[in-house]
XYZ file of C-alpha atoms in Angstrom:
443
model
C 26.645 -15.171 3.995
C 26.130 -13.241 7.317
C 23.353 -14.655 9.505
C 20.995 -11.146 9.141
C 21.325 -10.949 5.423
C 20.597 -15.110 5.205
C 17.745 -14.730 7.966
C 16.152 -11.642 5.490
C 16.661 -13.725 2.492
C 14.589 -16.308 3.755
C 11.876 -14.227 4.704
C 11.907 -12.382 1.664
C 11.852 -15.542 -0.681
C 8.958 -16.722 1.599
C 6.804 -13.843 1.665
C 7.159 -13.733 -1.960
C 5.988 -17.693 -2.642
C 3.412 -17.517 -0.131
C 1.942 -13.753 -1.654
C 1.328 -15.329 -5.465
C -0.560 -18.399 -3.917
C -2.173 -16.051 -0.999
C -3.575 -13.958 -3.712
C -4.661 -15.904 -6.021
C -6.701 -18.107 -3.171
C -8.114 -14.961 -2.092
C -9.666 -13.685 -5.748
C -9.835 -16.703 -7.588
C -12.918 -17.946 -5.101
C -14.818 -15.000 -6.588
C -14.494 -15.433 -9.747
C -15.847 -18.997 -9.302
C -18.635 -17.765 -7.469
C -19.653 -15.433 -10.337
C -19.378 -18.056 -13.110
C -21.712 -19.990 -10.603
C -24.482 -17.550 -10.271
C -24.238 -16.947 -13.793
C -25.067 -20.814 -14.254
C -27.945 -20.856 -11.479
C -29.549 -17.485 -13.841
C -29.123 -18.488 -16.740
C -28.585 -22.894 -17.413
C -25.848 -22.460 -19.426
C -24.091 -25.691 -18.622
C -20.423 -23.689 -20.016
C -20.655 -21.664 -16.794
C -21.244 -24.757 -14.753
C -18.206 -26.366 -16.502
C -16.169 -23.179 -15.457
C -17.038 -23.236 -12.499
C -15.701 -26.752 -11.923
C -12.655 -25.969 -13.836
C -12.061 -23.309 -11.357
C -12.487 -24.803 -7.826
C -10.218 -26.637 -8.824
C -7.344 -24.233 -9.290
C -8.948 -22.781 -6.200
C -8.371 -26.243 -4.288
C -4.840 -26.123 -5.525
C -4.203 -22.339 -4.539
C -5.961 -22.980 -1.354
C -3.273 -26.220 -0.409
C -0.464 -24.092 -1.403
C -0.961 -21.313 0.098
C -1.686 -23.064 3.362
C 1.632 -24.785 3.309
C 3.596 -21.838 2.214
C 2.039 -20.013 5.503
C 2.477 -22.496 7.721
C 6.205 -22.384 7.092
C 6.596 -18.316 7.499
C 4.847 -18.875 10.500
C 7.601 -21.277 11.580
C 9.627 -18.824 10.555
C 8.591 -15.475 12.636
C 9.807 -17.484 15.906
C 13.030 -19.382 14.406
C 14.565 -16.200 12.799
C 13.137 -13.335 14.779
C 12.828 -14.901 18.378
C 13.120 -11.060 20.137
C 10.810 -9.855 17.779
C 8.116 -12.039 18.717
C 8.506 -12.378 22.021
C 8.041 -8.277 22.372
C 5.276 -8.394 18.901
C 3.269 -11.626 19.771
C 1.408 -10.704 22.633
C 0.378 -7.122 20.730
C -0.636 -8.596 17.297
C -1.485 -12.047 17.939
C -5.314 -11.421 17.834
C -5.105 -10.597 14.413
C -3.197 -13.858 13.845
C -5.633 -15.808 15.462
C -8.884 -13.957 13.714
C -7.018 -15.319 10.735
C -6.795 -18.413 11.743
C -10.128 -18.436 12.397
C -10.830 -17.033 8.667
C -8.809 -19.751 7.351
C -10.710 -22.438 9.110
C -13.930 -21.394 7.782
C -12.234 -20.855 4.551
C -11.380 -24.609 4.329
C -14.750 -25.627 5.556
C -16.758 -24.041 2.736
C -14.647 -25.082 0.480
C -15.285 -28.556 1.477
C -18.613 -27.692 1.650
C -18.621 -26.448 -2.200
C -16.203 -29.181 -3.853
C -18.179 -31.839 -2.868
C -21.601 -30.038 -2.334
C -22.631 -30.355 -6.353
C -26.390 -32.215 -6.794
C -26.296 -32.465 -2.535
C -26.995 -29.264 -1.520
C -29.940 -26.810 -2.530
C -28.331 -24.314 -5.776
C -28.136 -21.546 -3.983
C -26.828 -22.761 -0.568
C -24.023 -24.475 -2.705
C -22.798 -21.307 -4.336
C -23.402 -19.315 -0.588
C -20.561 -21.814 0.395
C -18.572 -20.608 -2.924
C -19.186 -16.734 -1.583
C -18.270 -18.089 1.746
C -14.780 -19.278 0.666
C -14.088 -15.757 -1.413
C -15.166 -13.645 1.780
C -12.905 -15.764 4.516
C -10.360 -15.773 2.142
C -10.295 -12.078 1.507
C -10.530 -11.732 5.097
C -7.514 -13.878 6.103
C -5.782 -11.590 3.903
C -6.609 -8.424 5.446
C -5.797 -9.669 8.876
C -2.497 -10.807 7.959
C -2.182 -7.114 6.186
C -2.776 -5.780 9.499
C -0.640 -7.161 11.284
C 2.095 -6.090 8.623
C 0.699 -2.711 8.916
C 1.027 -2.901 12.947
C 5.531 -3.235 11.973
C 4.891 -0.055 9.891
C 3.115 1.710 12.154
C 3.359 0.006 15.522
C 0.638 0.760 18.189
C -1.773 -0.570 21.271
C 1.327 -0.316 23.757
C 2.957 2.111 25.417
C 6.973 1.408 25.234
C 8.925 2.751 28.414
C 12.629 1.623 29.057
C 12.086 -1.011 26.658
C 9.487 -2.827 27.674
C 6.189 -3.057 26.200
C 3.176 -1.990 28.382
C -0.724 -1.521 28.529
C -1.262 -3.538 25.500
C -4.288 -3.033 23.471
C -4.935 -5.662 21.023
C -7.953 -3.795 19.134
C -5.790 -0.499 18.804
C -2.625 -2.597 17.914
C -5.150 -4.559 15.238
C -6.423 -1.488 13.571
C -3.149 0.614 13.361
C -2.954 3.708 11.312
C -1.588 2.009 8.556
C -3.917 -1.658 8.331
C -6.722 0.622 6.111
C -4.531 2.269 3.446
C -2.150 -1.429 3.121
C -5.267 -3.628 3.595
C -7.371 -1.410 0.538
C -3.991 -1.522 -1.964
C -2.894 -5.026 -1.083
C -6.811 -6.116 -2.000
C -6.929 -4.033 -5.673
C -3.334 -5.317 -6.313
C -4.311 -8.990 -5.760
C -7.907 -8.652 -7.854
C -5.677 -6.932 -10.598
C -2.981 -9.407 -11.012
C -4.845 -12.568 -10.944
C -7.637 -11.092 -12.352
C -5.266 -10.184 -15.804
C -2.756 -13.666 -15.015
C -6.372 -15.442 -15.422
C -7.784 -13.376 -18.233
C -4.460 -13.970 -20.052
C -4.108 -17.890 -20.390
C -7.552 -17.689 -21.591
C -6.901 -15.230 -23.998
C -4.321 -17.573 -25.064
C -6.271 -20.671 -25.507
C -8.990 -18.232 -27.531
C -5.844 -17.641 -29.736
C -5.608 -21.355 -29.909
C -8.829 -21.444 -31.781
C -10.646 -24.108 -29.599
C -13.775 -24.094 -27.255
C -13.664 -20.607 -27.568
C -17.165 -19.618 -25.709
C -16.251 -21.367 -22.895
C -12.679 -19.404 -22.293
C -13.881 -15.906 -23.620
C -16.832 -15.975 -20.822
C -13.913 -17.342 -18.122
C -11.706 -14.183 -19.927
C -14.589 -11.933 -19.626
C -15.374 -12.344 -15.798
C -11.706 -12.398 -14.939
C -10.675 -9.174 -16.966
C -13.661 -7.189 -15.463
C -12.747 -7.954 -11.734
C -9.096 -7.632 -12.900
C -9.768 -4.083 -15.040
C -11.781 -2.490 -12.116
C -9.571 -3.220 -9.923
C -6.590 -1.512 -11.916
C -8.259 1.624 -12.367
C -9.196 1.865 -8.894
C -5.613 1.134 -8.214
C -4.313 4.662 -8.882
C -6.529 5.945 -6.142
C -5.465 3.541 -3.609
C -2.311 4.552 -4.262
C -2.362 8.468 -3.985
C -3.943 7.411 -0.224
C -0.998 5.651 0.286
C 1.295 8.101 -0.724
C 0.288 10.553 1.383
C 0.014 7.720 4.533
C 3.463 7.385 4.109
C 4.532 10.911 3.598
C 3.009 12.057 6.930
C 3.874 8.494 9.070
C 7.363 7.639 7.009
C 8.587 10.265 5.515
C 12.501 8.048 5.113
C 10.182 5.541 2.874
C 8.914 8.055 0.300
C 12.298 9.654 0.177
C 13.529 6.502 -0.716
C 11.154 5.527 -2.904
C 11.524 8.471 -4.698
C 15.292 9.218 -4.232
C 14.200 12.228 -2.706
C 17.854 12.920 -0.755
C 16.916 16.624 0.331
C 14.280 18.170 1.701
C 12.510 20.922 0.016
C 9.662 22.563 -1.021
C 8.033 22.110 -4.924
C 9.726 18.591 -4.739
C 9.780 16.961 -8.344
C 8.450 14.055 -9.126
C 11.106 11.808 -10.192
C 10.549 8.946 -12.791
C 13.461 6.331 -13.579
C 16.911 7.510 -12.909
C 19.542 5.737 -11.301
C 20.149 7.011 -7.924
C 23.755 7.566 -6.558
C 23.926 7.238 -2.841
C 27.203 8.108 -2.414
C 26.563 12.169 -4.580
C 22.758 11.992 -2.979
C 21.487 12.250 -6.545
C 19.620 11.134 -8.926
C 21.510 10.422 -12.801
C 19.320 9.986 -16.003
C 15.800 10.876 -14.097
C 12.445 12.911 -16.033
C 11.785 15.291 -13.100
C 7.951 16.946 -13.056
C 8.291 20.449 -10.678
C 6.400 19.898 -8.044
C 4.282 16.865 -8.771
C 5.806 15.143 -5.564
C 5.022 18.055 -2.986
C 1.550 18.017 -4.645
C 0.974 13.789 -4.763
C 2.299 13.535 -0.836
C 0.639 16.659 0.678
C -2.088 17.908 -1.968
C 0.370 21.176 -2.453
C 2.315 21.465 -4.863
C 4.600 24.039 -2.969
C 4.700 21.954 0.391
C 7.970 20.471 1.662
C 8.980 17.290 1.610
C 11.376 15.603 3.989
C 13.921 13.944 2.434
C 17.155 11.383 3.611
C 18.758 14.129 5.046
C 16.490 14.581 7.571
C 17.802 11.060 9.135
C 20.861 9.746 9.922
C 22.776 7.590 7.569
C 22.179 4.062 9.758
C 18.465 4.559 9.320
C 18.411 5.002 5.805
C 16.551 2.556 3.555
C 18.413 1.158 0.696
C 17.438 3.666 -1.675
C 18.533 2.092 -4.802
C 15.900 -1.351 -4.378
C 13.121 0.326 -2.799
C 13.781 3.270 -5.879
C 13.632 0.511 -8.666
C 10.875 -1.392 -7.011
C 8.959 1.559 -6.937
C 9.178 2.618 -10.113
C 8.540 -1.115 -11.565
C 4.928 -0.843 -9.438
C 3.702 2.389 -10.780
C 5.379 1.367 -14.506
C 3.528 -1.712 -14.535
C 0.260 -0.667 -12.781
C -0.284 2.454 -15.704
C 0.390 -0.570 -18.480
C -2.868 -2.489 -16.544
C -4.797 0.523 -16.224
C -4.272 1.180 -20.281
C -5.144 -1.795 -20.673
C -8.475 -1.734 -18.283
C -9.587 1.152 -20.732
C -9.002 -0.334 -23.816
C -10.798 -3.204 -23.034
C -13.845 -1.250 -21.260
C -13.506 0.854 -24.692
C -13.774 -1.751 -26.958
C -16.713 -3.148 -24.904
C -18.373 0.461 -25.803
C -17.371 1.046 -28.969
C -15.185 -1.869 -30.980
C -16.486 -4.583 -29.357
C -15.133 -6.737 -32.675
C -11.720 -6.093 -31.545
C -12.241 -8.454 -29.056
C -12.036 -11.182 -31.528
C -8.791 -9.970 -33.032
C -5.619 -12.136 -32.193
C -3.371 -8.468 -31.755
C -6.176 -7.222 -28.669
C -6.040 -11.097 -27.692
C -2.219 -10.986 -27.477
C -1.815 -7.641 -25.352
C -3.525 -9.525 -22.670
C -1.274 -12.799 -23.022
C 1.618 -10.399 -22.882
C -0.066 -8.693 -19.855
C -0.473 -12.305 -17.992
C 2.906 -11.724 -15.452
C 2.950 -8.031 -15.129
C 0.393 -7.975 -12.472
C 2.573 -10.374 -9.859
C 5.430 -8.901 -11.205
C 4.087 -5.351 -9.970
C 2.730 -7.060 -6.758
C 5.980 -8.189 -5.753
C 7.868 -4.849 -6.526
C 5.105 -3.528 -3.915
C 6.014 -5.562 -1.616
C 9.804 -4.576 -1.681
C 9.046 -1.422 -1.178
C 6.758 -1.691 1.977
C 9.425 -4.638 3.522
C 12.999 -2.793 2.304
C 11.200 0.837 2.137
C 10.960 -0.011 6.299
C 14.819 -1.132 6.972
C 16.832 -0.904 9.279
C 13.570 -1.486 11.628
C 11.414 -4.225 12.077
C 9.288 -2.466 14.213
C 8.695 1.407 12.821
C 11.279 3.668 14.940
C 11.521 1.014 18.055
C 13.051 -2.183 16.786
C 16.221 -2.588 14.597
C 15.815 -6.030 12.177
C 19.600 -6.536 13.598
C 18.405 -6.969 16.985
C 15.766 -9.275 16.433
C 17.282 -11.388 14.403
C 18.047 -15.016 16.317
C 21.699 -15.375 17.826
C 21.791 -19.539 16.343
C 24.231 -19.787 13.833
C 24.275 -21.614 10.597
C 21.203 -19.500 9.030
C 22.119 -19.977 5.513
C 21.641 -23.534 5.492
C 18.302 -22.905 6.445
C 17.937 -20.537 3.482
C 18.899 -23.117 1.185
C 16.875 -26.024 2.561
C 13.646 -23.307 2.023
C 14.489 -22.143 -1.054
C 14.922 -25.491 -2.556
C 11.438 -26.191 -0.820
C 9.946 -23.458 -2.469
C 11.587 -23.938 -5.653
C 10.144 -27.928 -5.504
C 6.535 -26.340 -4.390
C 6.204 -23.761 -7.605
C 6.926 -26.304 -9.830
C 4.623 -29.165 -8.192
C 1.886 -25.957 -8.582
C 2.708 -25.087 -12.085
C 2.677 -29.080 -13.224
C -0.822 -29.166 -11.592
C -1.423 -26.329 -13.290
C -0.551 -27.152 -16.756
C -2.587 -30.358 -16.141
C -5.934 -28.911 -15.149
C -5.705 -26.335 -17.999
C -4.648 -28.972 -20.349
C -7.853 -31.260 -18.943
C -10.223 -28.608 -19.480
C -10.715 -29.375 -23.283
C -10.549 -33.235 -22.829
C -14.123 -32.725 -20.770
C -15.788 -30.159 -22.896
C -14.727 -32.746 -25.729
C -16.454 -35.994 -24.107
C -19.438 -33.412 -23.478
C -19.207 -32.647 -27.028
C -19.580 -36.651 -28.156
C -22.118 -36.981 -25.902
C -24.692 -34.649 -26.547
C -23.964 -35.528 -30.093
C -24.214 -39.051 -29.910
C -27.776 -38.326 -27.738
């Protein structure tokens, strides 16, 4: 295994660890928060006894993710030493704000775990709100400095050397708005359907079943808005990316010539050797019209760059595809449910509307990932847009793949620590609604 491809492993298994337990500490915290105004309005003690269920996935979501950033941190300066010497003086305020988001993050949560019959009501679940907005913040900043590789600015770069840094410009790149906006939806949408999913399941299971369809009900209506808002997000990223990368669309849609009326190319399996597409539904002109609002306008394809700077069409292709493929499942999904809502709301209670969300609890990360390939691979051979190669940042000490496997075997260890937690919070959930149960009957 060469040192680049084991150095890119490494980061890639990170980044996708760290994004599932990122995410779900960054939406989770608002779910809780609206379970506990929903006990402080109306004294329903099951929304209380969600709400307590809850921080505590939050409190294991919020240790995870934590560790698993602390390590890619490590990472930027052992693997990519020349990128951060050049990158780290340009982006590190947005590392820092995010530091400080996380800090204030852990606070309130403190503040909220341990706040129950010591604070006023409503100061308690501010701290709740507290821990959602930090965390959601954290995120974004983190985002943007992702965005910042994509579309690097706040320096001017002469001879190679990086001059007249501007933090603030560097921080709110061309690219932070339209990443920070879709990265947001896609994390609301896939935890908000992972979370409405297990409780679907234990509804199927027949037991406590108003406590997990109000915990299935608040997490499919964050998770169902979210997906239909999804689709917009993405059409502004689409045409981002047409007009700042034009190599990443044509990869991501195979798109190996430019032309005007491009199709729009779903599935296919793209030859890069021939520069086309086998097997593919083309639509005329439905990619000229979803990257420039035309649907005669050109679109630049591969051959408009040379060979060396393509990205590697076939992953970021596939990726692509498994996004949009699973993101139209969740918004079909989002409607059915917001139709039965209107109109059969006793479908609700049917085990076959029950079990389309169980099936549903993956797709959401699944898609999230798949994003995530294409914005990382969709970007190669540069790790800074057009100025850096990922070759030439890459660290000169050898022996990198031992390093991979010593992380992934981490990793590996730290999913299924998480999952065992898990498993044993959901699994606790009934056991305390059951001694509530004897109690208020033997009172």
């Amino acid at each position: 295994m060469e040192d680049l491809f084991a150095a890119r492993s490494q980061m890639a298994l990170s980044l996708g660890f760290h994004i599932i337990f990122a995410c779900i500490g960054m939406v989770m915290p608002f779910f809780m928060a609206t379970s506990h105004y929903k006990y402080l309005k109306t004294g329903n003690p099951l929304y209380k006894d969600l709400t307590k269920a809850w921080s505590k996935g939050v409190a294991i979501f919020f240790v995870t993710g934590a560790v698993s950033g602390t390590m890619l941190s490590f990472e930027l300066g052992l693997l990519w030493p020349e990128f951060m010497l050049h990158a780290g003086p340009i982006f590190g305020m947005p590392f820092s704000l995010e530091g400080t988001a996380f800090f204030i993050e852990a606070i309130a949560l403190g503040f909220f775990l341990y706040g129950w019959d010591r604070f006023k009501p409503w100061f308690h679940w501010f701290t709740g709100v507290v821990v959602g907005v930090s965390g959601l913040a954290s995120g974004i900043l983190v985002v943007a400095a992702n965005g910042w590789m994509n579309s690097p600015s706040g320096f001017e770069y002469v001879e190679g050397k990086f001059l007249n840094i501007d933090p603030v410009a560097a921080l709110f790149n061309e690219a932070w708005f339209t990443q920070a906006l879709h990265m947001t939806l896609a994390a609301f949408t896939a935890t908000g359907f992972a979370v409405a999913g297990i409780h679907a399941y234990m509804i199927l299971k027949g037991k406590y079943i108003d406590f997990h369809r109000k915990a299935f009900t608040i997490a499919i209506l964050f998770g169902a808005v979210a997906a239909l808002l999804q689709p917009i997000s993405g059409d502004i990223s689409a045409k981002d990316i047409a007009v700042r990368q034009p190599a990443k669309l044509a990869a991501m849609e195979a798109h190996f010539e430019t032309s005007k009326a491009a199709p729009l190319i779903i599935g296919g399996i793209p030859d890069e050797e021939a520069k086309e597409v086998n097997y593919a539904i083309e639509i005329p002109g439905a990619l000229s019209f979803l990257a420039h609002g035309d649907f005669e306008a050109e679109v630049i394809g591969l051959d408009q760059f040379p060979e060396e700077h393509h990205p590697p069409v076939a992953v970021v292709h596939y990726a692509f595809q498994i996004m949009v493929g699973l993101g139209m499942i969740l918004v079909g999904l989002s409607l059915l449910y917001f139709f039965s809502t209107w109109k059969k709301k006793n479908w609700q209670a049917q085990s076959w509307f029950l079990w389309l969300f169980v099936l549903a609890t993956p797709l959401g990360f699944i898609a999230l990932e798949a994003g995530w390939t294409v914005t990382e691979v969709g970007r190669q051979p540069w790790i800074i847009y057009e100025i850096m190669l990922t070759k030439d940042a890459v660290t000169p000490i050898p022996g990198i793949k031992y390093s991979f496997f010593i992380f992934t075997a981490i990793y590996v260890s730290l999913a299924g620590i998480v999952s065992f937690l898990l498993y044993r919070q959901i699994k606790a959930v009934p056991a305390t609604l059951a001694q509530k149960t004897m109690a208020n009957v033997e009172s």
